[in-house]
Amino acid sequence: MHLELLSNINSPKDLRQLDPNQLEQLARELREFIIDIVSTKEGHLGASLGVIELTIALHYCFDTPEDLLVWDVGHQAYGHKILTGRREVFDTNRKLNGISGFPKRDESPYDTFGVGHSSTSISAALGMAISSQLKGDFDKQHIAVIGDASIASGIAFEGLNHAGVTNANLLVILNDNAIGIDPSVGALKTYLTKAKIGKKPPQDNIIEALNFSYDGPIDGHDLPELLKAFERLKTIKGPKLLHIITKKGKGLKQAEDDQVRYHAPGKFDKTTGEVLPKNDQNLPPKFQDVFGLTLLELARKDKSIVGITPAMPTGSSLKFMMEEFPDRAFDVGIAEQHAVTLSAGMATQGHRVFCTIYSTFLQRAYDQVIHDVALQNLPVIFCIDRAGLVGNDGATHHGAYDLAFLRCIPNMIVAAPSNAIDLRQMLYTASKGLEHPIAIRYPRGRGTVKEWKQDFKAIEIGKGLKLRDGKDLAVLSLGSISSEVEDALNTIDNSFSIAHYDLRFLKPLDESMLQSVFNRFENIITIEDGCMKGGFGDAVLDYAQTSSYKGRIHKLGIPDEFIEQGDTKELYDLAGISSEKIKDKIKAILNP
């Protein structure tokens, strides 16, 4: 791969030495470089390919990092990273000890704000702009790049609403490509689709109504037009918005044609663009598909069942129900707070609501979980996908905190199936009607059970299982981390006799099982794929104290620190919850 221009660019200062007529060639080289690396190393592809020209124009026209550039979500920031000194290490992207897949403040001064969740850019950039004014700097530029899916989120509108009554030097760039991870939804999307390059929608402009100076729409792949627009906008004070229209996956035909799949396609042929086949035959299913297919089965039998997701129909596998029952399955867009309160509203009217949401995104709706669901004791069924350590997306996406932050909420049932069969049966149990809200958390990826599609059978709430007996030590696990425990026990020295209990519920705890364990064992290990502070281990410790347990309880789980990116197995080892680390802990306790 010959990179005549890109190989000499180690910072935006180098970029600004180029003639404007060289930028088109640079755009081609930058696209080729990203495709070449991501095709073998994996990562987010389509979003970055869609903003190549925009990225070049921003760093060419603005004095970054003195001018402050904020990317929303960060899926689209690969070109930005490569142009800001990280080209030589870009092949470490999303790997253990490598660079993050998202902008990260301690990685580069050009990453002005750490992101991974959507819709934060306008508020952050506005905060920076107001700070500049307070310091007497009225010339510094502050730019927020946000997509049409992200700008529909509540926090984005809050930022726009505030910015419109300030004279902050803020430029919002609306990158309009009609898609986030899945296609954009909602009334704002309908409004934006009426906009064409060079032509505003005919009705009142919602952005101008918020006191923004509005420019566009312009072609976001037309470099000369972008440069001209930025030079003009730099001279305009106060809040302003440039509406650009782009194509996600631009420059790779397959990515343009199948934008959902090529958001993060895995490995693919860089020449043809074809995704390389994976040998998925005879593998256990993904937990998300067990959820989606089981929910569809239940919905066929019960018309009161509805499904709700905030912008993740494909990732959560709610797509199966959406395809068959589009009037009972809802993608509400990037609006987690709305998703939870919408669920609560429907629950008041007798619907059995399955709200499927990633653990890391449920954090954004914590008040709604407490105030709108639990306080009113509404039986919303939260299906919490991507719980625990999720791998290469890193700290912004790990579902490390749901056990701890849900455990303290009154009325909330908290369940963690260890395998696909338990997940299926918990979904069935919840569908038959509960008196309280329930959270069912499960991990990203595949389980260990192939024959998961068994006849429905209700599970007793708050009851665990003894998976194996033993006499020297007891391991208490919660959730899918049970498989790591079983791997450890299957390979440990036969001189050890270890019992294993799967609690299945954090709340209510199986107190009768715990009493039995307390009566038999002097040493107990608790293990969870969640933060140890306030989680499962602490719940067992709390109960042990009230029961006057005299033995020792050893906690394993995610430590009190943010875990960065890497393969899930690597991160399990780093956190001390891999099968090898479990074996080491058992040996250390029994052979001190």
Coordinates of C-alpha atoms in Angstrom, one line a residue:
M1 CA 0.0 0.0 0.0
H2 CA 1.6 3.2 -1.2
L3 CA 0.8 6.2 1.0
E4 CA 2.5 9.1 -0.7
L5 CA 0.9 11.8 1.4
L6 CA -0.5 10.0 4.4
S7 CA 2.9 8.5 5.4
N8 CA 4.3 12.1 5.9
I9 CA 1.4 13.3 8.1
N10 CA 2.1 12.9 11.8
S11 CA -0.1 15.8 13.0
P12 CA -2.6 18.3 11.6
K13 CA 0.3 20.8 11.2
D14 CA 1.7 18.5 8.5
L15 CA -1.8 18.3 6.9
R16 CA -2.0 22.1 6.7
Q17 CA 1.2 22.2 4.6
L18 CA -0.6 20.5 1.8
D19 CA -2.2 22.4 -1.1
P20 CA -6.0 22.1 -1.1
N21 CA -5.8 20.3 -4.4
Q22 CA -3.9 17.5 -2.7
L23 CA -6.6 16.7 -0.2
E24 CA -8.6 14.5 -2.5
Q25 CA -5.6 12.2 -2.9
L26 CA -5.2 12.2 0.9
A27 CA -8.8 11.2 1.3
R28 CA -8.3 8.2 -1.0
E29 CA -5.2 7.2 0.9
L30 CA -6.8 7.6 4.3
R31 CA -9.8 5.4 3.2
E32 CA -7.4 2.8 1.8
F33 CA -5.4 2.7 5.0
I34 CA -8.5 2.3 7.3
I35 CA -9.9 -0.5 5.0
D36 CA -6.5 -2.2 5.0
I37 CA -6.2 -2.3 8.8
V38 CA -9.8 -2.9 9.8
S39 CA -10.1 -5.8 7.3
T40 CA -7.7 -7.8 9.3
K41 CA -7.8 -6.3 12.8
E42 CA -11.6 -5.7 13.0
G43 CA -13.3 -2.6 14.4
H44 CA -15.9 0.0 13.4
L45 CA -15.7 0.6 9.7
G46 CA -18.7 2.3 8.0
A47 CA -18.9 5.4 10.3
S48 CA -15.2 6.4 9.7
L49 CA -15.4 5.8 6.0
G50 CA -18.3 8.2 5.8
V51 CA -16.5 11.2 7.4
I52 CA -13.1 11.0 5.7
E53 CA -13.5 14.3 3.8
L54 CA -15.1 15.9 6.9
T55 CA -12.2 14.8 9.1
I56 CA -9.6 16.2 6.7
A57 CA -11.4 19.5 6.2
L58 CA -11.8 20.0 10.0
H59 CA -8.2 19.6 10.8
Y60 CA -7.2 21.5 7.7
C61 CA -9.3 24.6 8.5
F62 CA -9.3 24.7 12.2
D63 CA -6.2 25.1 14.5
T64 CA -6.6 21.8 16.4
P65 CA -5.8 21.1 19.2
E66 CA -6.1 24.8 20.1
D67 CA -9.5 24.8 18.5
L68 CA -11.5 22.1 20.3
L69 CA -13.1 19.3 18.3
V70 CA -15.6 16.9 19.9
W71 CA -16.7 13.7 18.2
D72 CA -20.0 12.3 19.2
V73 CA -20.0 8.5 20.1
G74 CA -16.6 8.1 18.5
H75 CA -17.3 5.3 16.0
Q76 CA -16.3 7.7 13.3
A77 CA -13.0 8.9 14.7
Y78 CA -10.5 6.5 13.1
G79 CA -9.5 9.0 10.4
H80 CA -9.1 11.6 13.2
K81 CA -6.8 9.3 15.2
I82 CA -4.7 8.5 12.1
L83 CA -4.2 12.2 11.3
T84 CA -3.3 13.1 14.8
G85 CA -0.2 11.1 15.4
R86 CA -1.5 7.5 15.8
R87 CA -1.0 6.1 12.3
E88 CA 1.9 4.0 13.3
V89 CA 0.0 2.3 16.2
F90 CA -3.4 2.2 14.6
D91 CA -3.1 -1.6 14.1
T92 CA -3.3 -1.8 18.0
N93 CA -6.8 -0.3 17.9
R94 CA -9.1 -1.9 20.4
K95 CA -6.5 -4.4 21.5
L96 CA -5.2 -5.0 25.0
N97 CA -2.7 -2.2 25.8
G98 CA -3.3 -0.6 22.4
I99 CA -5.2 2.5 21.5
S100 CA -8.9 2.9 22.3
G101 CA -11.5 2.4 19.6
F102 CA -13.0 5.7 20.8
P103 CA -11.6 9.2 21.5
K104 CA -9.9 9.3 24.9
R105 CA -8.6 12.3 26.7
D106 CA -5.4 10.7 28.2
E107 CA -4.5 9.2 24.8
S108 CA -4.1 12.4 22.8
P109 CA -4.5 16.2 23.3
Y110 CA -6.6 16.1 20.1
D111 CA -9.1 13.9 21.9
T112 CA -10.7 16.7 23.8
F113 CA -13.5 14.7 25.3
G114 CA -13.8 11.0 26.0
V115 CA -16.8 9.3 24.3
G116 CA -18.3 5.9 23.6
H117 CA -22.0 6.7 24.4
S118 CA -23.9 9.0 22.0
S119 CA -25.3 12.5 22.1
T120 CA -22.8 14.1 24.5
S121 CA -20.9 16.3 22.0
I122 CA -23.1 19.4 22.0
S123 CA -23.3 19.7 25.8
A124 CA -19.5 19.1 26.1
A125 CA -18.5 21.5 23.4
L126 CA -20.9 24.1 24.7
G127 CA -19.3 23.7 28.2
M128 CA -15.9 24.3 26.6
A129 CA -17.1 27.3 24.6
I130 CA -18.6 29.0 27.7
S131 CA -15.3 28.2 29.6
S132 CA -13.4 30.0 26.9
Q133 CA -15.6 33.0 27.2
L134 CA -15.2 33.1 30.9
K135 CA -11.4 33.2 30.3
G136 CA -11.7 36.0 27.9
D137 CA -11.0 34.0 24.8
F138 CA -13.6 34.9 22.2
D139 CA -11.7 33.5 19.2
K140 CA -11.2 29.9 20.0
Q141 CA -13.4 27.6 18.0
H142 CA -15.5 24.8 19.5
I143 CA -16.8 22.1 17.1
A144 CA -19.2 19.3 17.8
V145 CA -19.7 16.6 15.2
I146 CA -23.0 14.7 15.8
G147 CA -25.0 12.3 13.7
D148 CA -28.7 12.4 12.8
A149 CA -29.4 9.4 15.1
S150 CA -27.5 11.0 18.0
I151 CA -29.0 14.5 17.7
A152 CA -32.5 13.0 18.3
S153 CA -31.5 12.0 21.8
G154 CA -32.7 14.0 24.8
I155 CA -29.4 15.3 26.0
A156 CA -28.5 16.6 22.5
F157 CA -31.8 18.6 22.5
E158 CA -31.0 19.9 26.0
G159 CA -27.6 21.1 24.7
L160 CA -29.2 22.8 21.6
N161 CA -31.8 24.4 23.8
H162 CA -29.2 25.9 26.1
A163 CA -26.8 26.9 23.4
G164 CA -29.5 28.8 21.6
V165 CA -29.8 31.4 24.4
T166 CA -26.0 31.9 24.6
N167 CA -23.5 33.7 22.4
A168 CA -21.0 30.8 22.7
N169 CA -18.7 30.3 19.8
L170 CA -20.1 26.9 19.0
L171 CA -20.3 25.1 15.7
V172 CA -22.4 22.0 15.5
I173 CA -21.9 19.8 12.5
L174 CA -24.9 17.6 11.8
N175 CA -23.5 14.5 9.9
D176 CA -26.7 13.3 8.3
N177 CA -26.4 9.8 6.9
A178 CA -29.9 8.4 7.9
I179 CA -28.3 5.7 10.1
G180 CA -26.7 5.1 13.4
I181 CA -25.9 1.4 14.0
D182 CA -29.4 0.6 12.7
P183 CA -31.4 2.9 10.5
S184 CA -32.4 6.1 12.3
V185 CA -36.0 6.4 13.5
G186 CA -38.4 9.1 14.6
A187 CA -40.1 12.3 13.5
L188 CA -36.8 14.2 13.3
K189 CA -35.4 11.6 10.9
T190 CA -38.5 12.0 8.7
Y191 CA -37.9 15.8 8.8
L192 CA -34.2 15.4 7.8
T193 CA -34.9 13.0 5.0
K194 CA -36.8 15.9 3.2
A195 CA -33.5 17.9 3.2
K196 CA -31.5 17.7 0.0
I197 CA -28.1 19.1 -0.8
G198 CA -28.6 22.8 -1.4
K199 CA -32.2 22.7 -0.3
K200 CA -33.7 23.0 3.2
P201 CA -36.9 21.2 4.1
P202 CA -39.9 23.3 3.2
Q203 CA -41.4 23.6 6.7
D204 CA -40.0 25.7 9.5
N205 CA -36.4 24.8 10.3
I206 CA -36.2 23.3 13.8
I207 CA -32.6 24.3 14.2
E208 CA -33.3 28.0 13.3
A209 CA -36.2 27.9 15.8
L210 CA -33.6 27.2 18.5
N211 CA -31.7 30.4 17.6
F212 CA -28.9 28.7 15.6
S213 CA -27.5 30.1 12.4
Y214 CA -28.2 27.3 10.0
D215 CA -26.1 26.4 6.9
G216 CA -26.7 23.6 4.4
P217 CA -27.4 21.0 3.6
I218 CA -24.1 20.5 1.7
D219 CA -22.4 17.4 0.3
G220 CA -20.2 16.1 3.1
H221 CA -17.9 14.3 0.5
D222 CA -17.2 17.5 -1.4
L223 CA -13.9 18.8 0.0
P224 CA -13.8 22.2 -1.7
E225 CA -17.4 22.9 -0.5
L226 CA -16.5 21.8 3.1
L227 CA -13.4 24.0 3.1
K228 CA -15.4 27.0 1.8
A229 CA -18.1 26.5 4.4
F230 CA -15.7 26.2 7.3
E231 CA -13.8 29.3 6.3
R232 CA -17.1 31.2 6.2
L233 CA -18.4 29.8 9.5
K234 CA -15.2 30.6 11.4
T235 CA -16.1 34.3 11.0
I236 CA -19.6 34.0 12.4
K237 CA -20.0 34.3 16.1
G238 CA -22.5 32.6 18.3
P239 CA -24.1 29.1 17.9
K240 CA -24.3 27.8 14.4
L241 CA -25.1 24.5 12.7
L242 CA -23.8 23.1 9.4
H243 CA -25.9 20.3 8.0
I244 CA -23.9 17.9 5.8
I245 CA -25.2 14.9 4.0
T246 CA -22.9 11.9 3.8
K247 CA -23.0 8.2 3.1
K248 CA -21.9 5.7 5.7
G249 CA -19.4 3.3 4.3
K250 CA -18.4 5.7 1.6
G251 CA -15.7 4.2 -0.7
L252 CA -16.4 0.6 -0.1
K253 CA -19.4 -0.6 -2.1
Q254 CA -20.4 -3.4 0.2
A255 CA -20.3 -1.0 3.2
E256 CA -22.5 1.5 1.4
D257 CA -25.0 -1.2 0.3
D258 CA -25.2 -3.0 3.7
Q259 CA -24.6 -0.2 6.3
V260 CA -25.9 -2.2 9.3
R261 CA -23.6 -5.2 8.7
Y262 CA -20.6 -3.0 7.9
H263 CA -20.9 -0.8 11.0
A264 CA -18.5 -3.4 12.6
P265 CA -18.2 -6.2 10.1
G266 CA -15.4 -8.3 11.6
K267 CA -12.7 -9.4 9.2
F268 CA -13.3 -8.9 5.5
D269 CA -11.5 -9.1 2.1
K270 CA -10.1 -5.6 1.6
T271 CA -10.1 -6.0 -2.2
T272 CA -13.6 -7.3 -2.7
G273 CA -15.1 -6.1 0.5
E274 CA -16.7 -9.4 1.2
V275 CA -17.0 -10.4 4.9
L276 CA -14.9 -13.5 5.6
P277 CA -17.2 -16.4 6.6
K278 CA -17.1 -17.6 10.2
N279 CA -17.5 -21.3 11.0
D280 CA -20.5 -20.9 13.3
Q281 CA -21.9 -24.3 12.6
N282 CA -22.5 -26.5 15.7
L283 CA -21.6 -23.6 18.0
P284 CA -23.9 -22.6 20.9
P285 CA -26.1 -19.6 20.1
K286 CA -25.5 -16.0 21.1
F287 CA -27.3 -15.0 24.3
Q288 CA -28.9 -12.1 22.4
D289 CA -30.4 -14.6 19.8
V290 CA -31.7 -16.8 22.6
F291 CA -33.5 -13.7 24.0
G292 CA -34.8 -12.6 20.6
L293 CA -36.1 -16.0 19.4
T294 CA -37.6 -16.9 22.8
L295 CA -39.4 -13.5 23.0
L296 CA -40.8 -14.1 19.5
E297 CA -42.1 -17.5 20.7
L298 CA -43.7 -15.9 23.7
A299 CA -45.2 -13.0 21.7
R300 CA -46.9 -15.5 19.3
K301 CA -48.8 -16.9 22.3
D302 CA -49.5 -13.8 24.2
K303 CA -50.8 -10.6 22.6
S304 CA -50.1 -8.5 25.7
I305 CA -46.3 -8.9 25.1
V306 CA -44.5 -5.9 23.6
G307 CA -40.8 -5.3 23.0
I308 CA -38.9 -2.0 23.3
T309 CA -35.3 -1.1 22.6
P310 CA -33.4 2.2 22.4
A311 CA -31.7 2.0 18.9
M312 CA -30.4 -1.6 19.2
P313 CA -32.9 -3.9 17.3
T314 CA -30.1 -5.8 15.6
G315 CA -27.6 -5.9 18.4
S316 CA -30.3 -7.0 20.9
S317 CA -32.1 -9.3 18.4
L318 CA -35.4 -7.6 19.0
K319 CA -35.3 -7.5 15.2
F320 CA -37.0 -11.0 15.1
M321 CA -40.1 -9.7 16.9
M322 CA -40.0 -6.4 14.9
E323 CA -40.1 -8.4 11.6
E324 CA -43.2 -10.5 12.6
F325 CA -45.0 -8.0 15.0
P326 CA -44.0 -4.5 13.9
D327 CA -46.9 -3.0 15.8
R328 CA -45.8 -4.6 19.1
A329 CA -42.0 -4.1 18.9
F330 CA -40.5 -0.6 19.1
D331 CA -37.2 0.9 18.3
V332 CA -37.4 4.3 20.0
G333 CA -34.0 5.6 18.9
I334 CA -31.1 6.7 21.1
A335 CA -33.4 7.5 24.0
E336 CA -32.8 5.3 26.9
Q337 CA -34.7 7.4 29.4
H338 CA -37.7 7.4 27.1
A339 CA -37.5 3.7 26.5
V340 CA -37.8 3.0 30.2
T341 CA -40.6 5.4 31.0
L342 CA -42.5 4.3 27.8
S343 CA -42.2 0.7 29.2
A344 CA -43.6 1.9 32.5
G345 CA -46.5 3.6 30.8
M346 CA -47.4 0.5 28.8
A347 CA -47.1 -1.6 32.0
T348 CA -49.7 0.5 33.7
Q349 CA -52.1 -0.6 31.0
G350 CA -51.5 -4.3 31.4
H351 CA -49.0 -5.0 28.7
R352 CA -46.1 -7.3 29.5
V353 CA -43.2 -5.1 28.5
F354 CA -39.8 -6.5 27.6
C355 CA -37.4 -3.6 27.6
T356 CA -34.1 -4.8 26.1
I357 CA -31.1 -2.6 26.6
Y358 CA -27.4 -2.9 26.9
S359 CA -26.1 -2.7 30.5
T360 CA -23.8 0.2 29.7
F361 CA -26.8 2.1 28.2
L362 CA -29.1 1.3 31.1
Q363 CA -26.8 3.5 33.2
R364 CA -28.3 6.5 31.3
A365 CA -31.8 5.8 32.5
Y366 CA -31.1 5.1 36.2
D367 CA -33.6 7.7 37.5
Q368 CA -36.3 6.3 35.3
V369 CA -35.7 2.8 36.6
I370 CA -36.1 4.0 40.1
H371 CA -38.7 6.8 39.8
D372 CA -40.9 5.5 37.0
V373 CA -40.7 1.7 37.4
A374 CA -39.5 0.5 40.8
L375 CA -41.2 3.2 42.9
Q376 CA -44.5 2.4 41.3
N377 CA -43.7 -1.4 41.4
L378 CA -44.5 -1.8 37.7
P379 CA -43.6 -5.3 36.4
V380 CA -41.4 -4.1 33.5
I381 CA -39.0 -6.9 32.4
F382 CA -35.5 -5.4 31.8
C383 CA -33.5 -7.7 29.5
I384 CA -30.0 -6.4 30.1
D385 CA -27.7 -7.4 27.2
R386 CA -23.9 -7.1 27.2
A387 CA -23.6 -7.5 30.9
G388 CA -20.1 -7.9 32.3
L389 CA -16.9 -7.4 30.4
V390 CA -17.7 -7.1 26.7
G391 CA -14.2 -7.1 25.2
N392 CA -12.7 -4.7 22.6
D393 CA -15.1 -1.8 23.0
G394 CA -13.5 -1.2 26.4
A395 CA -14.4 0.8 29.4
T396 CA -17.2 2.8 27.9
H397 CA -19.1 -0.3 27.0
H398 CA -18.4 -2.8 29.8
G399 CA -21.5 -3.7 31.7
A400 CA -19.8 -3.7 35.0
Y401 CA -22.2 -1.9 37.3
D402 CA -25.7 -3.2 36.8
L403 CA -25.6 -5.7 39.6
A404 CA -24.5 -3.1 42.1
F405 CA -26.8 -0.3 41.0
L406 CA -29.9 -2.5 40.7
R407 CA -29.4 -4.4 43.9
C408 CA -30.0 -1.4 46.0
I409 CA -33.4 -0.5 44.4
P410 CA -36.5 -1.6 46.4
N411 CA -39.0 -3.9 44.6
M412 CA -36.4 -4.9 41.9
I413 CA -35.8 -8.6 41.2
V414 CA -32.3 -9.2 39.8
A415 CA -31.6 -12.4 37.9
A416 CA -28.5 -13.6 36.1
P417 CA -28.9 -16.9 34.1
S418 CA -25.7 -18.9 33.8
N419 CA -26.7 -20.4 30.4
A420 CA -29.1 -20.2 27.5
I421 CA -31.6 -22.6 29.0
D422 CA -31.9 -20.6 32.2
L423 CA -32.2 -17.4 30.2
R424 CA -35.1 -18.9 28.2
Q425 CA -36.9 -20.1 31.3
M426 CA -36.4 -16.8 33.1
L427 CA -38.0 -15.0 30.1
Y428 CA -40.9 -17.4 30.2
T429 CA -41.3 -17.0 34.0
A430 CA -41.4 -13.2 33.6
S431 CA -43.9 -13.4 30.8
K432 CA -46.4 -15.2 33.0
G433 CA -46.7 -12.2 35.3
L434 CA -44.7 -11.0 38.3
E435 CA -45.6 -8.6 41.1
H436 CA -42.4 -6.7 40.7
P437 CA -40.0 -5.4 38.0
I438 CA -37.3 -7.8 37.1
A439 CA -33.9 -7.3 35.5
I440 CA -32.4 -10.3 33.7
R441 CA -28.8 -9.8 32.8
Y442 CA -26.8 -11.8 30.3
P443 CA -23.4 -11.4 28.5
R444 CA -22.3 -10.6 25.1
G445 CA -21.4 -13.5 22.8
R446 CA -22.1 -17.2 22.9
G447 CA -22.9 -19.5 25.8
T448 CA -21.9 -23.1 26.2
V449 CA -25.2 -24.9 25.7
K450 CA -26.2 -26.0 22.2
E451 CA -29.6 -27.6 23.0
W452 CA -31.2 -24.6 24.5
K453 CA -34.6 -24.7 23.0
Q454 CA -36.3 -26.8 25.6
D455 CA -39.9 -26.9 26.7
F456 CA -40.9 -23.9 28.8
K457 CA -40.8 -24.4 32.5
A458 CA -41.2 -21.7 35.2
I459 CA -38.3 -21.0 37.5
E460 CA -38.9 -20.3 41.2
I461 CA -37.8 -16.7 41.9
G462 CA -34.9 -16.5 44.3
K463 CA -33.8 -20.1 44.1
G464 CA -30.3 -21.3 43.2
L465 CA -28.8 -24.6 42.0
K466 CA -26.1 -26.8 43.4
L467 CA -24.0 -27.8 40.4
R468 CA -21.6 -30.0 42.1
D469 CA -20.9 -31.2 45.6
G470 CA -17.6 -31.0 47.5
K471 CA -16.2 -30.8 51.0
D472 CA -13.1 -28.5 51.1
L473 CA -14.4 -25.2 49.7
A474 CA -17.6 -23.8 48.1
V475 CA -17.6 -21.5 45.1
L476 CA -20.8 -19.3 44.7
S477 CA -21.2 -17.9 41.3
L478 CA -23.8 -15.6 39.7
G479 CA -24.5 -15.6 36.0
S480 CA -22.5 -16.8 33.0
I481 CA -19.2 -16.6 34.8
S482 CA -20.3 -20.1 36.0
S483 CA -18.7 -21.5 32.9
E484 CA -15.3 -20.2 34.0
V485 CA -15.8 -21.8 37.4
E486 CA -16.7 -25.2 35.8
D487 CA -13.6 -25.0 33.5
A488 CA -11.5 -24.4 36.6
L489 CA -13.0 -27.2 38.6
N490 CA -12.8 -29.6 35.7
T491 CA -9.0 -29.1 35.5
I492 CA -8.0 -28.7 39.1
D493 CA -6.0 -31.2 41.0
N494 CA -8.2 -34.2 42.1
S495 CA -6.9 -33.8 45.7
F496 CA -9.3 -30.8 46.0
S497 CA -13.0 -31.4 46.6
I498 CA -14.8 -28.2 45.6
A499 CA -18.5 -27.5 45.6
H500 CA -20.1 -25.2 43.1
Y501 CA -23.4 -23.3 43.6
D502 CA -25.1 -21.2 41.0
L503 CA -27.2 -18.6 42.8
R504 CA -29.1 -17.4 39.7
F505 CA -30.6 -14.5 41.6
L506 CA -28.8 -11.6 43.3
K507 CA -32.1 -10.3 44.6
P508 CA -33.8 -12.1 46.3
L509 CA -30.8 -14.2 47.5
D510 CA -31.4 -17.9 48.1
E511 CA -31.0 -17.6 51.9
S512 CA -31.8 -21.3 52.6
M513 CA -29.0 -22.3 50.2
L514 CA -26.6 -19.8 51.7
Q515 CA -27.4 -21.1 55.2
S516 CA -26.6 -24.7 54.1
V517 CA -23.3 -23.5 52.6
F518 CA -22.5 -21.5 55.8
N519 CA -23.1 -24.6 57.9
R520 CA -20.8 -26.8 55.8
F521 CA -17.8 -24.7 54.7
E522 CA -15.2 -22.7 56.4
N523 CA -14.0 -21.1 53.1
I524 CA -16.3 -19.6 50.4
I525 CA -15.4 -17.9 47.2
T526 CA -17.9 -15.6 45.5
I527 CA -17.4 -14.8 41.8
E528 CA -19.2 -12.4 39.5
D529 CA -18.7 -10.7 36.2
G530 CA -19.5 -7.3 37.7
C531 CA -17.9 -4.8 40.0
M532 CA -17.2 -6.2 43.5
K533 CA -18.2 -2.9 45.2
G534 CA -21.8 -3.4 46.1
G535 CA -22.3 -6.5 44.0
F536 CA -22.9 -10.2 44.5
G537 CA -20.0 -10.8 46.8
D538 CA -21.0 -7.9 49.1
A539 CA -24.6 -9.2 49.1
V540 CA -23.3 -12.6 50.4
L541 CA -21.1 -10.9 52.9
D542 CA -24.0 -8.8 54.2
Y543 CA -26.1 -11.9 54.7
A544 CA -23.2 -13.8 56.2
Q545 CA -22.9 -11.1 58.9
T546 CA -26.5 -11.2 59.8
S547 CA -26.2 -15.0 60.0
S548 CA -23.1 -14.8 62.3
Y549 CA -21.1 -16.8 59.8
K550 CA -17.6 -17.5 61.3
G551 CA -15.8 -18.6 58.2
R552 CA -13.9 -16.7 55.5
I553 CA -15.5 -15.3 52.3
H554 CA -13.2 -14.5 49.4
K555 CA -14.6 -12.2 46.7
L556 CA -13.7 -12.4 43.0
G557 CA -15.0 -9.9 40.5
I558 CA -14.2 -6.7 38.6
P559 CA -11.9 -4.6 40.8
D560 CA -12.5 -1.0 41.7
E561 CA -11.0 0.4 38.5
F562 CA -12.0 0.9 34.9
I563 CA -11.0 -2.1 32.7
E564 CA -9.8 -1.1 29.3
Q565 CA -10.2 -2.9 25.9
G566 CA -9.0 -6.3 25.0
D567 CA -10.4 -9.8 24.2
T568 CA -12.8 -11.0 26.8
K569 CA -10.6 -13.8 27.9
E570 CA -7.7 -11.4 28.3
L571 CA -9.9 -9.1 30.4
Y572 CA -11.2 -12.0 32.6
D573 CA -7.6 -12.8 33.3
L574 CA -6.8 -9.2 34.0
A575 CA -9.7 -8.9 36.4
G576 CA -8.9 -12.2 38.1
I577 CA -12.0 -14.1 37.1
S578 CA -10.7 -16.4 34.4
S579 CA -10.6 -20.1 35.0
E580 CA -6.9 -20.0 35.6
K581 CA -7.2 -17.3 38.2
I582 CA -10.0 -19.1 39.9
K583 CA -7.8 -22.2 40.2
D584 CA -5.0 -20.1 41.6
K585 CA -7.3 -18.6 44.2
I586 CA -8.6 -22.0 45.3
K587 CA -5.0 -23.4 45.6
A588 CA -3.9 -20.3 47.5
I589 CA -6.8 -20.8 50.0
L590 CA -6.4 -24.5 50.5
N591 CA -2.6 -24.6 50.4
P592 CA -1.5 -21.4 52.0

